[in-house]
Amino acid sequence: MTRTGAWALALLSVAVLAASPAVAGDHDAELKAFVEAWEQAFNANELDKVAGMYVENGRRMPPNAEAAMGHDGILAQLKASREVMSGVELEFEKTVVEGTLAATHGTYKIKGPDGSVVDHGKWIAVGRKVDGSWKTVSDIWNSDRPLPQ
């Protein structure tokens, strides 16, 4: 390949990468609505509905605990979470989409039984479009608070 050809290929690659966020932007509203629906169902204690928002072999990876896998494991983890909190606030920040897969991330606030914020941090979820609807494949979150000394 000539030097000119290599530069042309490099510029084409940059142009393709620069155009990629527009594709993700097309899905931002759809995935933001999914995150909002998750938050609303969780806060309404509709935990079966939340667990149904995951693929059959989905995975939740809470901090300082084992991963929850599959519908029953995810439902049990959601129930355990709701026992110690009054709700959660999720902020959607960005999505990167490639075909039927999406990586979405944002921030969270967890509210204790009295409604005060007891934790805050960031989250990321991998989703897959299944039969025209987004489902979570895997999610994980971690705190911005320092570990106890």
PDB file of C-alpha atoms in Angstrom:
ATOM      1  CA  MET A   1       0.000   0.000   0.000  1.00  0.00           C
ATOM      2  CA  THR A   2       1.331   3.439  -0.878  1.00  0.00           C
ATOM      3  CA  ARG A   3       1.812   6.140   1.726  1.00  0.00           C
ATOM      4  CA  THR A   4      -1.100   8.090   0.184  1.00  0.00           C
ATOM      5  CA  GLY A   5      -3.281   4.978   0.277  1.00  0.00           C
ATOM      6  CA  ALA A   6      -2.426   4.404   3.952  1.00  0.00           C
ATOM      7  CA  TRP A   7      -3.368   8.005   4.812  1.00  0.00           C
ATOM      8  CA  ALA A   8      -6.608   7.706   2.877  1.00  0.00           C
ATOM      9  CA  LEU A   9      -7.461   4.491   4.753  1.00  0.00           C
ATOM     10  CA  ALA A  10      -6.620   6.159   8.085  1.00  0.00           C
ATOM     11  CA  LEU A  11      -8.818   9.174   7.276  1.00  0.00           C
ATOM     12  CA  LEU A  12     -11.666   6.899   6.186  1.00  0.00           C
ATOM     13  CA  SER A  13     -11.371   4.971   9.481  1.00  0.00           C
ATOM     14  CA  VAL A  14     -11.519   8.220  11.475  1.00  0.00           C
ATOM     15  CA  ALA A  15     -14.552   9.353   9.463  1.00  0.00           C
ATOM     16  CA  VAL A  16     -16.351   6.061  10.152  1.00  0.00           C
ATOM     17  CA  LEU A  17     -15.549   6.281  13.875  1.00  0.00           C
ATOM     18  CA  ALA A  18     -16.670   9.905  13.995  1.00  0.00           C
ATOM     19  CA  ALA A  19     -19.966   8.944  12.386  1.00  0.00           C
ATOM     20  CA  SER A  20     -20.646   6.092  14.842  1.00  0.00           C
ATOM     21  CA  PRO A  21     -22.080   8.246  17.682  1.00  0.00           C
ATOM     22  CA  ALA A  22     -24.894   9.344  15.378  1.00  0.00           C
ATOM     23  CA  VAL A  23     -26.002   5.715  15.207  1.00  0.00           C
ATOM     24  CA  ALA A  24     -25.923   5.476  19.020  1.00  0.00           C
ATOM     25  CA  GLY A  25     -27.798   8.773  19.201  1.00  0.00           C
ATOM     26  CA  ASP A  26     -30.660   7.176  17.267  1.00  0.00           C
ATOM     27  CA  HIS A  27     -31.037   4.700  20.140  1.00  0.00           C
ATOM     28  CA  ASP A  28     -30.468   7.101  23.046  1.00  0.00           C
ATOM     29  CA  ALA A  29     -34.141   8.012  23.502  1.00  0.00           C
ATOM     30  CA  GLU A  30     -35.207   4.375  23.282  1.00  0.00           C
ATOM     31  CA  LEU A  31     -32.612   3.203  25.810  1.00  0.00           C
ATOM     32  CA  LYS A  32     -33.183   6.173  28.105  1.00  0.00           C
ATOM     33  CA  ALA A  33     -36.874   5.186  28.210  1.00  0.00           C
ATOM     34  CA  PHE A  34     -35.801   1.618  29.068  1.00  0.00           C
ATOM     35  CA  VAL A  35     -33.683   2.894  31.986  1.00  0.00           C
ATOM     36  CA  GLU A  36     -36.574   5.072  33.188  1.00  0.00           C
ATOM     37  CA  ALA A  37     -38.976   2.111  32.995  1.00  0.00           C
ATOM     38  CA  TRP A  38     -36.516  -0.007  35.010  1.00  0.00           C
ATOM     39  CA  GLU A  39     -36.267   2.711  37.677  1.00  0.00           C
ATOM     40  CA  GLN A  40     -40.039   3.203  37.865  1.00  0.00           C
ATOM     41  CA  ALA A  41     -40.757  -0.531  38.144  1.00  0.00           C
ATOM     42  CA  PHE A  42     -38.063  -1.009  40.801  1.00  0.00           C
ATOM     43  CA  ASN A  43     -39.286   1.940  42.854  1.00  0.00           C
ATOM     44  CA  ALA A  44     -42.887   0.680  42.551  1.00  0.00           C
ATOM     45  CA  ASN A  45     -41.682  -2.682  43.896  1.00  0.00           C
ATOM     46  CA  GLU A  46     -42.719  -4.392  40.628  1.00  0.00           C
ATOM     47  CA  LEU A  47     -39.720  -6.693  40.853  1.00  0.00           C
ATOM     48  CA  ASP A  48     -41.096  -9.440  38.576  1.00  0.00           C
ATOM     49  CA  LYS A  49     -41.427  -6.767  35.896  1.00  0.00           C
ATOM     50  CA  VAL A  50     -37.830  -5.638  36.489  1.00  0.00           C
ATOM     51  CA  ALA A  51     -36.516  -9.228  36.354  1.00  0.00           C
ATOM     52  CA  GLY A  52     -38.417  -9.638  33.076  1.00  0.00           C
ATOM     53  CA  MET A  53     -36.356  -6.802  31.608  1.00  0.00           C
ATOM     54  CA  TYR A  54     -33.323  -9.140  31.532  1.00  0.00           C
ATOM     55  CA  VAL A  55     -32.548 -11.863  29.010  1.00  0.00           C
ATOM     56  CA  GLU A  56     -33.254 -15.393  30.247  1.00  0.00           C
ATOM     57  CA  ASN A  57     -29.631 -15.979  31.241  1.00  0.00           C
ATOM     58  CA  GLY A  58     -29.023 -12.374  32.348  1.00  0.00           C
ATOM     59  CA  ARG A  59     -26.616 -11.364  35.067  1.00  0.00           C
ATOM     60  CA  ARG A  60     -26.549  -8.644  37.761  1.00  0.00           C
ATOM     61  CA  MET A  61     -23.242  -7.911  39.416  1.00  0.00           C
ATOM     62  CA  PRO A  62     -23.819  -5.978  42.637  1.00  0.00           C
ATOM     63  CA  PRO A  63     -20.867  -4.618  44.599  1.00  0.00           C
ATOM     64  CA  ASN A  64     -19.503  -6.739  47.430  1.00  0.00           C
ATOM     65  CA  ALA A  65     -21.740  -9.696  46.547  1.00  0.00           C
ATOM     66  CA  GLU A  66     -21.885 -12.661  44.208  1.00  0.00           C
ATOM     67  CA  ALA A  67     -23.399 -12.217  40.767  1.00  0.00           C
ATOM     68  CA  ALA A  68     -27.093 -12.998  40.376  1.00  0.00           C
ATOM     69  CA  MET A  69     -27.850 -15.082  37.291  1.00  0.00           C
ATOM     70  CA  GLY A  70     -31.038 -15.965  35.472  1.00  0.00           C
ATOM     71  CA  HIS A  71     -34.568 -14.808  36.236  1.00  0.00           C
ATOM     72  CA  ASP A  72     -34.801 -16.443  39.690  1.00  0.00           C
ATOM     73  CA  GLY A  73     -31.371 -15.242  40.807  1.00  0.00           C
ATOM     74  CA  ILE A  74     -32.010 -11.708  39.575  1.00  0.00           C
ATOM     75  CA  LEU A  75     -35.429 -11.614  41.231  1.00  0.00           C
ATOM     76  CA  ALA A  76     -33.935 -12.786  44.557  1.00  0.00           C
ATOM     77  CA  GLN A  77     -31.212 -10.125  44.325  1.00  0.00           C
ATOM     78  CA  LEU A  78     -33.779  -7.414  43.542  1.00  0.00           C
ATOM     79  CA  LYS A  79     -35.912  -8.463  46.532  1.00  0.00           C
ATOM     80  CA  ALA A  80     -32.880  -8.385  48.841  1.00  0.00           C
ATOM     81  CA  SER A  81     -32.022  -4.887  47.566  1.00  0.00           C
ATOM     82  CA  ARG A  82     -35.533  -3.562  48.165  1.00  0.00           C
ATOM     83  CA  GLU A  83     -35.447  -4.790  51.772  1.00  0.00           C
ATOM     84  CA  VAL A  84     -32.708  -2.276  52.637  1.00  0.00           C
ATOM     85  CA  MET A  85     -33.647   0.683  50.442  1.00  0.00           C
ATOM     86  CA  SER A  86     -36.651   2.796  49.621  1.00  0.00           C
ATOM     87  CA  GLY A  87     -35.695   3.359  45.991  1.00  0.00           C
ATOM     88  CA  VAL A  88     -33.125   4.357  43.449  1.00  0.00           C
ATOM     89  CA  GLU A  89     -32.560   7.293  41.095  1.00  0.00           C
ATOM     90  CA  LEU A  90     -30.884   6.470  37.785  1.00  0.00           C
ATOM     91  CA  GLU A  91     -29.352   8.988  35.435  1.00  0.00           C
ATOM     92  CA  PHE A  92     -28.792   7.934  31.824  1.00  0.00           C
ATOM     93  CA  GLU A  93     -25.605   9.349  30.313  1.00  0.00           C
ATOM     94  CA  LYS A  94     -24.585   7.590  27.115  1.00  0.00           C
ATOM     95  CA  THR A  95     -25.110   4.600  24.868  1.00  0.00           C
ATOM     96  CA  VAL A  96     -22.856   2.918  22.353  1.00  0.00           C
ATOM     97  CA  VAL A  97     -24.730   0.630  19.965  1.00  0.00           C
ATOM     98  CA  GLU A  98     -23.331  -1.991  17.633  1.00  0.00           C
ATOM     99  CA  GLY A  99     -25.997  -3.921  15.772  1.00  0.00           C
ATOM    100  CA  THR A 100     -28.331  -5.511  18.322  1.00  0.00           C
ATOM    101  CA  LEU A 101     -25.980  -4.868  21.272  1.00  0.00           C
ATOM    102  CA  ALA A 102     -25.798  -1.719  23.360  1.00  0.00           C
ATOM    103  CA  ALA A 103     -23.603  -0.543  26.222  1.00  0.00           C
ATOM    104  CA  THR A 104     -25.335   2.082  28.333  1.00  0.00           C
ATOM    105  CA  HIS A 105     -23.956   3.878  31.354  1.00  0.00           C
ATOM    106  CA  GLY A 106     -24.907   6.487  33.891  1.00  0.00           C
ATOM    107  CA  THR A 107     -25.008   7.310  37.576  1.00  0.00           C
ATOM    108  CA  TYR A 108     -27.193   6.222  40.472  1.00  0.00           C
ATOM    109  CA  LYS A 109     -28.344   7.283  43.920  1.00  0.00           C
ATOM    110  CA  ILE A 110     -29.657   4.744  46.401  1.00  0.00           C
ATOM    111  CA  LYS A 111     -32.147   5.927  48.990  1.00  0.00           C
ATOM    112  CA  GLY A 112     -32.322   4.429  52.449  1.00  0.00           C
ATOM    113  CA  PRO A 113     -35.541   3.581  54.303  1.00  0.00           C
ATOM    114  CA  ASP A 114     -35.974   7.237  55.354  1.00  0.00           C
ATOM    115  CA  GLY A 115     -35.533   8.498  51.774  1.00  0.00           C
ATOM    116  CA  SER A 116     -32.052   9.950  52.321  1.00  0.00           C
ATOM    117  CA  VAL A 117     -29.288   9.176  49.816  1.00  0.00           C
ATOM    118  CA  VAL A 118     -27.143   6.422  51.333  1.00  0.00           C
ATOM    119  CA  ASP A 119     -24.972   5.669  48.304  1.00  0.00           C
ATOM    120  CA  HIS A 120     -24.142   7.076  44.890  1.00  0.00           C
ATOM    121  CA  GLY A 121     -21.965   5.942  42.042  1.00  0.00           C
ATOM    122  CA  LYS A 122     -21.922   4.786  38.451  1.00  0.00           C
ATOM    123  CA  TRP A 123     -23.407   1.892  36.509  1.00  0.00           C
ATOM    124  CA  ILE A 124     -23.020   0.225  33.143  1.00  0.00           C
ATOM    125  CA  ALA A 125     -25.353  -2.210  31.404  1.00  0.00           C
ATOM    126  CA  VAL A 126     -25.020  -4.311  28.294  1.00  0.00           C
ATOM    127  CA  GLY A 127     -28.276  -4.816  26.448  1.00  0.00           C
ATOM    128  CA  ARG A 128     -29.452  -6.809  23.484  1.00  0.00           C
ATOM    129  CA  LYS A 129     -32.434  -6.191  21.242  1.00  0.00           C
ATOM    130  CA  VAL A 130     -34.683  -9.250  21.378  1.00  0.00           C
ATOM    131  CA  ASP A 131     -37.790  -9.397  19.188  1.00  0.00           C
ATOM    132  CA  GLY A 132     -37.730  -5.613  18.775  1.00  0.00           C
ATOM    133  CA  SER A 133     -37.325  -4.786  22.489  1.00  0.00           C
ATOM    134  CA  TRP A 134     -34.230  -4.078  24.565  1.00  0.00           C
ATOM    135  CA  LYS A 135     -33.337  -6.531  27.338  1.00  0.00           C
ATOM    136  CA  THR A 136     -30.463  -6.317  29.786  1.00  0.00           C
ATOM    137  CA  VAL A 137     -27.803  -8.977  29.333  1.00  0.00           C
ATOM    138  CA  SER A 138     -25.594  -7.867  32.201  1.00  0.00           C
ATOM    139  CA  ASP A 139     -25.278  -4.902  34.529  1.00  0.00           C
ATOM    140  CA  ILE A 140     -22.874  -3.785  37.217  1.00  0.00           C
ATOM    141  CA  TRP A 141     -22.580  -0.788  39.466  1.00  0.00           C
ATOM    142  CA  ASN A 142     -20.110   0.546  41.999  1.00  0.00           C
ATOM    143  CA  SER A 143     -20.008   3.241  44.590  1.00  0.00           C
ATOM    144  CA  ASP A 144     -18.212   6.570  44.481  1.00  0.00           C
ATOM    145  CA  ARG A 145     -17.900   6.402  48.267  1.00  0.00           C
ATOM    146  CA  PRO A 146     -14.517   5.370  49.679  1.00  0.00           C
ATOM    147  CA  LEU A 147     -14.121   1.959  51.292  1.00  0.00           C
ATOM    148  CA  PRO A 148     -14.230   1.997  55.091  1.00  0.00           C
ATOM    149  CA  GLN A 149     -10.807   2.374  56.674  1.00  0.00           C
TER     150      GLN A 149
END
